XYZ file of C-alpha atoms in Angstrom:
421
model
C 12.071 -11.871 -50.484
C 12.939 -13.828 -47.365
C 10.470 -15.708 -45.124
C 10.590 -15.392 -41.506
C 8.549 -17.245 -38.902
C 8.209 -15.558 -35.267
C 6.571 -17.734 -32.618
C 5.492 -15.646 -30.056
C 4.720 -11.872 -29.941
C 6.542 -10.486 -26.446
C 9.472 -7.664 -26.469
C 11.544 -9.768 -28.731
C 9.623 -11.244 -30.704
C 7.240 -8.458 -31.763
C 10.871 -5.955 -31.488
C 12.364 -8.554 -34.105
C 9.752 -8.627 -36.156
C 9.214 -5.039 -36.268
C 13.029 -4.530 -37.275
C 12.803 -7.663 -40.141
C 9.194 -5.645 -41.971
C 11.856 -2.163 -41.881
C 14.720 -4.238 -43.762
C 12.111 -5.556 -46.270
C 11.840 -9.564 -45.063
C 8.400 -11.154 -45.535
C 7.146 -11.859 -41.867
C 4.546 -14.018 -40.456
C 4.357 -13.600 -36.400
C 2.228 -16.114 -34.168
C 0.566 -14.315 -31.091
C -1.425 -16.000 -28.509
C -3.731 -13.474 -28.240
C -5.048 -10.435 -30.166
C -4.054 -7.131 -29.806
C -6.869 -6.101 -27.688
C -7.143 -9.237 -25.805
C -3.198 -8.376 -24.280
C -4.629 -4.857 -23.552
C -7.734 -5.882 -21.706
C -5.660 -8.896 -20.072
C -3.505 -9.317 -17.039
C -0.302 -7.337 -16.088
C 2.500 -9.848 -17.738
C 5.922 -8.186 -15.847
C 7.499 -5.380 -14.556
C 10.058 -3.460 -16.840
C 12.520 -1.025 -17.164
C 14.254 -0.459 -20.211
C 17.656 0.699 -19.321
C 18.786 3.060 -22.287
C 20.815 0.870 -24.534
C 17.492 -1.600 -24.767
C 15.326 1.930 -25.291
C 18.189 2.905 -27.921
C 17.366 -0.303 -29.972
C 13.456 0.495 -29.968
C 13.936 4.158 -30.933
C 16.561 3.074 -33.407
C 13.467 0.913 -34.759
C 11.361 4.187 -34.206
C 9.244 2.149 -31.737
C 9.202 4.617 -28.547
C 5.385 5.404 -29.400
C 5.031 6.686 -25.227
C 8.390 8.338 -24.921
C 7.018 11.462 -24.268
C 4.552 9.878 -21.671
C 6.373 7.479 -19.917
C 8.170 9.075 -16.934
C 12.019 9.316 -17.531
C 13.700 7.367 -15.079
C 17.308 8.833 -14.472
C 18.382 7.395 -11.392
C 18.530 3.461 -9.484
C 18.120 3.897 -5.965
C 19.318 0.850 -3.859
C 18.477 0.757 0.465
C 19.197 -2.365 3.065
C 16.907 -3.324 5.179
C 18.031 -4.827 8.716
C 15.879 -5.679 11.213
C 14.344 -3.148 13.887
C 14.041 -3.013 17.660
C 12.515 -5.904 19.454
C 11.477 -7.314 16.321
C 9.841 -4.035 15.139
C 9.503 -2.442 11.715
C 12.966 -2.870 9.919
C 15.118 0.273 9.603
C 17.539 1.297 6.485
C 21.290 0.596 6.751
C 22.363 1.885 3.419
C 20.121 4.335 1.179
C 21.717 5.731 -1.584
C 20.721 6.921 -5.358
C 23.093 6.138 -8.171
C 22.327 7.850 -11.316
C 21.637 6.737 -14.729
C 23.930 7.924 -17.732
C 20.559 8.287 -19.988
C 17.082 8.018 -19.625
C 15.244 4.870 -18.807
C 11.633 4.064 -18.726
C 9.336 1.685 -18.162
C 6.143 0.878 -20.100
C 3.277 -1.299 -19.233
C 3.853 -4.283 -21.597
C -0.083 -5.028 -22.254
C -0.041 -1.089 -23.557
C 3.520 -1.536 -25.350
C 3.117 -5.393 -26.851
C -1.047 -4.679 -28.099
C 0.415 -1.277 -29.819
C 3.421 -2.976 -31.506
C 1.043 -5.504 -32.696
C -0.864 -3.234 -34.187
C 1.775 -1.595 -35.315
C 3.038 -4.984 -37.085
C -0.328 -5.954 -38.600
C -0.808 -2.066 -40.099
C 2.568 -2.338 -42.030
C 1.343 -5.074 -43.963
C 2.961 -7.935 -41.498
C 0.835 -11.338 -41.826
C -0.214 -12.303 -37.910
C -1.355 -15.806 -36.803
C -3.539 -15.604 -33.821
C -2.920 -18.992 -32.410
C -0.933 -20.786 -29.375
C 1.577 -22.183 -31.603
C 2.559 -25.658 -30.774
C 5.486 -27.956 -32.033
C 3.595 -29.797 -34.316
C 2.596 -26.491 -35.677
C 6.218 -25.041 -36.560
C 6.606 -28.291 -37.733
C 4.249 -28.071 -40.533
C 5.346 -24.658 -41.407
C 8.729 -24.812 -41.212
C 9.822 -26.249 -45.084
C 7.871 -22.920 -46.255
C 9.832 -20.600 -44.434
C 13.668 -19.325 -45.013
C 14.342 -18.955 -40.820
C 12.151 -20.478 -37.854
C 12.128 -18.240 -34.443
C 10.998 -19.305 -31.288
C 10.300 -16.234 -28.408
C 9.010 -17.466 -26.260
C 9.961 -19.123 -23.189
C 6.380 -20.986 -21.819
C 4.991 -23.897 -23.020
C 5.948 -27.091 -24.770
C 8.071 -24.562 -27.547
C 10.494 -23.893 -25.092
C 10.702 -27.796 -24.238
C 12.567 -27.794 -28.175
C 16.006 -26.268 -26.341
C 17.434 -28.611 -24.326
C 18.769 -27.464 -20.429
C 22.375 -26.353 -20.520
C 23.898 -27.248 -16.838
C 26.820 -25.340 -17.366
C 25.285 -22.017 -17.680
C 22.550 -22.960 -15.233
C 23.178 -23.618 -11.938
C 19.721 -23.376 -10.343
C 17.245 -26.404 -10.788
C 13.855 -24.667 -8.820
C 12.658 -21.342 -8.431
C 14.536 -18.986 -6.682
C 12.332 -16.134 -5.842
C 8.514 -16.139 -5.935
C 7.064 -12.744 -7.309
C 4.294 -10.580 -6.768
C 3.471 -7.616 -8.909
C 1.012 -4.796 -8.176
C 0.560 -1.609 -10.625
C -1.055 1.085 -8.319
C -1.958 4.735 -8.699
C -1.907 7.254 -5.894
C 1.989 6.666 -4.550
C 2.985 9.809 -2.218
C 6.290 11.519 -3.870
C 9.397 10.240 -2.607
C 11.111 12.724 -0.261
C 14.860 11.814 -0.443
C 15.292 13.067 -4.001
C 11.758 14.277 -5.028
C 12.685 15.987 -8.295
C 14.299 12.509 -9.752
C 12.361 9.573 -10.821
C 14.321 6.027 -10.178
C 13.700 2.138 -9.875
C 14.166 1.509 -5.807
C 15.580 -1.372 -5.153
C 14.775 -2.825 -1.324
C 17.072 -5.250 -0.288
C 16.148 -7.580 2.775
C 19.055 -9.842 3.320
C 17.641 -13.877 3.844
C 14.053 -12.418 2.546
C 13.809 -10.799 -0.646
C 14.156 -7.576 -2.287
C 10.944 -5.058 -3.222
C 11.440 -2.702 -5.920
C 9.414 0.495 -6.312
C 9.369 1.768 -9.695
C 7.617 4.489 -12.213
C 5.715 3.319 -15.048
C 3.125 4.462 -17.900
C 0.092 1.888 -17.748
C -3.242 1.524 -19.892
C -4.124 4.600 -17.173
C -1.997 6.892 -17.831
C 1.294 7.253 -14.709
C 1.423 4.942 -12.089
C 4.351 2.824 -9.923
C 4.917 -0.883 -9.843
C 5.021 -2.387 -6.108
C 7.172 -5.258 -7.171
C 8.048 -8.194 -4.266
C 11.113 -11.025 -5.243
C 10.450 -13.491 -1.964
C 12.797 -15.956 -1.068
C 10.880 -18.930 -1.300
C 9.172 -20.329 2.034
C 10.606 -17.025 3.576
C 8.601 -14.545 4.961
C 7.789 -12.230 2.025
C 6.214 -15.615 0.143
C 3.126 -14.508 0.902
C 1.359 -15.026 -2.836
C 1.393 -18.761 -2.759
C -2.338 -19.007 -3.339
C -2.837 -17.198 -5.876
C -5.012 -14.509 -3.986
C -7.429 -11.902 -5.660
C -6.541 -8.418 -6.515
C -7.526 -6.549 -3.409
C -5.787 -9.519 -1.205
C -2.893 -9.296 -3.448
C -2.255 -5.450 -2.669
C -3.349 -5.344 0.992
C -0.741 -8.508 1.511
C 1.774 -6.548 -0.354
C 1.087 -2.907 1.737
C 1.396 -5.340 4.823
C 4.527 -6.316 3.797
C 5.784 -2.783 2.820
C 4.664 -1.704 6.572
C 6.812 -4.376 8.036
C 10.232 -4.326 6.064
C 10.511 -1.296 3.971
C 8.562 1.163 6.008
C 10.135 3.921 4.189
C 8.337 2.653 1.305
C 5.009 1.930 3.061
C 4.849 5.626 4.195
C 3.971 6.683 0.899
C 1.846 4.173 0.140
C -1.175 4.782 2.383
C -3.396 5.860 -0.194
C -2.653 3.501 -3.233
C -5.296 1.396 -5.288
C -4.761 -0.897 -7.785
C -4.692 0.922 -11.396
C -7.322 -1.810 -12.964
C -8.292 -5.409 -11.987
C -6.004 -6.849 -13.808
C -2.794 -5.435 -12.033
C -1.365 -8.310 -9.989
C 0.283 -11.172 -10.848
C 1.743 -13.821 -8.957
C 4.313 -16.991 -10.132
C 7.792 -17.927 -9.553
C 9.780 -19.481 -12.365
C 13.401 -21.440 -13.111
C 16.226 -19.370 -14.605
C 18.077 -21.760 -16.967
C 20.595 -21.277 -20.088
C 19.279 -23.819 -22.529
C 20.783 -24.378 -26.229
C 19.927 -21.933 -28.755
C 18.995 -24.728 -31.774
C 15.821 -26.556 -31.384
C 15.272 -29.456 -33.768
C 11.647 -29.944 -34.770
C 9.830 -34.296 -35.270
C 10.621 -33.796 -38.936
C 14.168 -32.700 -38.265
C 13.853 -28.869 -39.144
C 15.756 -26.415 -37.256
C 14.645 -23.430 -35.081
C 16.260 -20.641 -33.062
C 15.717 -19.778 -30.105
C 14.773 -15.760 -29.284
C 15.743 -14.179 -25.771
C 14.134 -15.912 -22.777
C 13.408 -19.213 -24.567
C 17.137 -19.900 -24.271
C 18.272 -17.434 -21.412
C 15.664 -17.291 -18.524
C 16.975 -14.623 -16.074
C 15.097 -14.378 -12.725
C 14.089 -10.462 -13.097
C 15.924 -10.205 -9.280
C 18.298 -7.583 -11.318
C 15.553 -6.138 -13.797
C 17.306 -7.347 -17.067
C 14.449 -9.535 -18.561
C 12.856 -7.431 -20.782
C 16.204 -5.680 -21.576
C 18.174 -8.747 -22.644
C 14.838 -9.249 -24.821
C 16.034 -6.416 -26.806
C 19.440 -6.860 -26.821
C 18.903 -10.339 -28.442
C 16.204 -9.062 -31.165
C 18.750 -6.058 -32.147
C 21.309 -8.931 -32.090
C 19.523 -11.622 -33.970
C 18.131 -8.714 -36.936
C 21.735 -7.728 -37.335
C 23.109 -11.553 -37.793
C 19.874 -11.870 -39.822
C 20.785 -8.730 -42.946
C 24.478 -9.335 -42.227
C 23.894 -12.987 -43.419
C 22.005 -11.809 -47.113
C 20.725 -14.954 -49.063
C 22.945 -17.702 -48.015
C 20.877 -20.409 -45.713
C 19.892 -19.918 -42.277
C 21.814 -22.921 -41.382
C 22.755 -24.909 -37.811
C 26.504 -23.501 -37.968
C 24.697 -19.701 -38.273
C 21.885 -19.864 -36.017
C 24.702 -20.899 -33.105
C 26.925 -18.235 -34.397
C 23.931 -15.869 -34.133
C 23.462 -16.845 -30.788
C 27.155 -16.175 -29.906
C 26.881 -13.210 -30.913
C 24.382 -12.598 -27.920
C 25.972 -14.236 -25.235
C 28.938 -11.863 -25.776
C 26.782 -9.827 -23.655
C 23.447 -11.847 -22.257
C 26.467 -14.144 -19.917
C 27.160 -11.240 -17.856
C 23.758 -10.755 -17.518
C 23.086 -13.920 -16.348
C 26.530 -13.863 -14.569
C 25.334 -11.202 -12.158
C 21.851 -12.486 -11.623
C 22.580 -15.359 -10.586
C 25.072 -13.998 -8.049
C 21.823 -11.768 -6.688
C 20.072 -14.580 -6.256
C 22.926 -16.395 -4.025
C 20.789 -17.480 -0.425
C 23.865 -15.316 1.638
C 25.441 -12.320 -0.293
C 29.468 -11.927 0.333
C 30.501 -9.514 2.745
C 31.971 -7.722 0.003
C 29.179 -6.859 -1.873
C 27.482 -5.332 1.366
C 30.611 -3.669 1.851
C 30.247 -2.205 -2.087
C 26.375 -1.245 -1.144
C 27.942 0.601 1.985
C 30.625 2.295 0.123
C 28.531 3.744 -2.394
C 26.375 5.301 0.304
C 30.107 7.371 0.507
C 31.031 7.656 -2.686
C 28.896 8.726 -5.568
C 30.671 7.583 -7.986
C 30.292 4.063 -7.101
C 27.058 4.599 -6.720
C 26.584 5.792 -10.243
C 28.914 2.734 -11.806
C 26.359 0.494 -9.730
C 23.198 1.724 -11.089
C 24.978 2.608 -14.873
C 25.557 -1.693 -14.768
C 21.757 -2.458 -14.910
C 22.896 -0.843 -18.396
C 25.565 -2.754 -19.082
C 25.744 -5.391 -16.785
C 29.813 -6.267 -18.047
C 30.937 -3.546 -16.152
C 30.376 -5.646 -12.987
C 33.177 -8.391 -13.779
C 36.055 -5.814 -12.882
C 34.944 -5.680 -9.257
C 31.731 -7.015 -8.000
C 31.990 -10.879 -7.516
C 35.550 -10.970 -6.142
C 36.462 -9.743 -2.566
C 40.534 -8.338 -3.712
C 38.310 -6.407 -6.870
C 36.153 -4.708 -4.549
C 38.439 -4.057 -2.047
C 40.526 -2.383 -4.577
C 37.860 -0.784 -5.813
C 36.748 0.618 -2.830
C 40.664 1.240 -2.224
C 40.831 3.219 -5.146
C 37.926 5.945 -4.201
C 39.319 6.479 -1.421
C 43.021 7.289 -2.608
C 41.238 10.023 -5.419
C 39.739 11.480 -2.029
C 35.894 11.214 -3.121
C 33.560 11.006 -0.426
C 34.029 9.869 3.228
């Protein structure tokens, strides 16, 4: 039997290892914390699993809270510009795009602490312990395959910066995250749940989105600043009842639409705001350990997306169901340097237009085509739907999103089959 080493116990990691103990490897997973510990703890994202990424857990038969977690079946996208005499901003564009299969999103700390479990009841040997280099480093001659999945700490020092693929050297948004119950329903289409996404051009974006927490239903309040703009209000790290009122003061000034139904929200525990602001960066896949042993690197310990488009947790899948396919495709022969970068191929395929289109969202100024796009779906629903069905796949955005003539063609196009106007 083959023995597998997972550093780090997040969607990937603990989805990887999950998918390994079904084919029959012998696994040993490192986790920083205990199961209950991650429960107890801190909100550690926001996520929405599009349904190709919740395809690859239920192929696992991992969607424990499917039947809890709202379904999500729609992406709603508004633009904010500014108001009157420097009033309350307004909405230029409000339009929902809908989803060609269920999405949802689950509070991680309730998701990662039940996979755990999960891992440790099927017989799967777990290492609470902060795994450092010098750890992998002893353990790696007893092992078959070295993973690292994580992308904090002095692990994810072991893949070297690509500058090719990353074109950002500081943070590009600052985010704050609050998980509140007590939302009012949303009156433009109150019989389908969505992700909102706020856009406010120069500033930020706030996304609004359903979710199933360690409390049962609740929404994420979700703020990407622009850093030093004004929605980088979080700098200091405030406390949880700061956090919320700073983000409902927020909501009142540049997305009152979303404010309006958020006069009665409280925070669903202490623990559910988080604050931070992080580099996205494409880094090499192969880390080599002091001793000279190899490791590969798992999801955002080699592609760091800034979640401006929602994809993190997503392309976390994607890479596990990836990785375990390279992983029984390659049988007994060695996990070798020429197959642990042909593994990682085999992601990029997809995870580059992923990061292709994230870092376009995250450009200071947006074209004037892309405004033009978020106006013209407003007109057509089709577009609309072929916007929202690429935080599924985000490929389909190469054929018309980052170039003007595409767009305009596309555009074009919709109107000549008469949809809309």
């Amino acid at each position: 039997m083959r023995r597998i080493l997972i550093a780090g116990a997040g969607q990937s990691g603990l989805q990887l290892a999950l998918g390994l103990q079904f084919h029959g490897y012998d696994v040993t997973l490192m986790s920083n914390r205990t199961s209950e510990e991650i429960r107890s703890g801190r909100v550690m994202s926001t996520q929405c699993m599009f349904p190709t990424a919740l395809g690859h857990e239920h192929a696992l038969g991992l969607g424990f809270w499917a039947a809890d977690a709202p379904r999500i079946e729609g992406v709603g996208v508004s633009v904010a510009e500014p108001g009157p005499a420097g009033g309350p901003h307004r909405r230029a564009v409000d339009w929902l795009g809908r989803l060609g299969g269920c999405a949802q999103s689950v509070d991680q700390r309730l998701k990662m602490s039940g996979w755990l479990d999960t891992f440790a009841e099927r017989g799967g040997r777990l290492a609470v312990h902060a795994a450092a280099v010098s750890d992998l480093d002893a353990l790696a001659a007893h092992y078959d395959l070295v993973l690292v999945a994580t992308g904090k700490g002095e692990l994810a020092e072991l893949f070297d910066r690509d500058p090719a693929g990353s074109p950002y050297a500081v943070p590009q948004r600052a985010l704050a995250v609050s998980y509140v119950h007590g939302l009012g329903p949303r009156p433009e289409h109150p019989d389908t749940e969505a992700v909102r996404c706020n856009f406010v051009p120069g500033a930020g974006e706030l996304f609004v989105l359903p979710t199933l927490t360690v409390s049962g239903r609740a929404d994420v309040l979700f703020w990407e600043a622009v850093p030093d703009g004004p929605l980088d209000a979080f700098q200091d790290q405030p406390g949880p009842g700061e956090h919320l009122a700073r983000t409902l003061e927020l909501m009142e000034h540049y997305a009152p639409w979303e404010y309006a139904r958020a006069t009665r929200v409280e925070l669903t525990d202490a623990q559910a705001t988080l604050a931070g602001r992080y580099t996205p960066a494409v880094r090499d896949p192969v880390g080599r350990l002091p001793s000279g042993g190899l490791v590969l690197g798992v999801a955002d310990a080699v592609v760091a997306d800034d979640p401006v488009t929602g994809q993190g947790a997503n392309s976390a899948a994607k890479c596990a169901a990836a990785y375990l396919a390279a992983i029984v495709r390659h049988g007994e022969r060695p996990f070798d340097e020429a197959w642990m970068r042909a593994a990682f191929a085999g992601h990029w395929v997809s995870a580059r237009h992923t990061t292709a289109w994230t870092n376009a969202m995250l450009a200071p100024r947006q074209p004037a085509h892309v405004r033009e796009l978020l106006d013209a779906a407003g007109r057509h629903q089709s577009l609309a739907d072929r916007i929202a069905g690429g935080y599924d796949d985000p490929e389909d955005f190469a054929d018309y999103f980052y170039d003007a003539q595409d767009a305009a063609a596309c555009v074009a196009a919709l109107g000549e089959a008469g949809e809309g106007g």
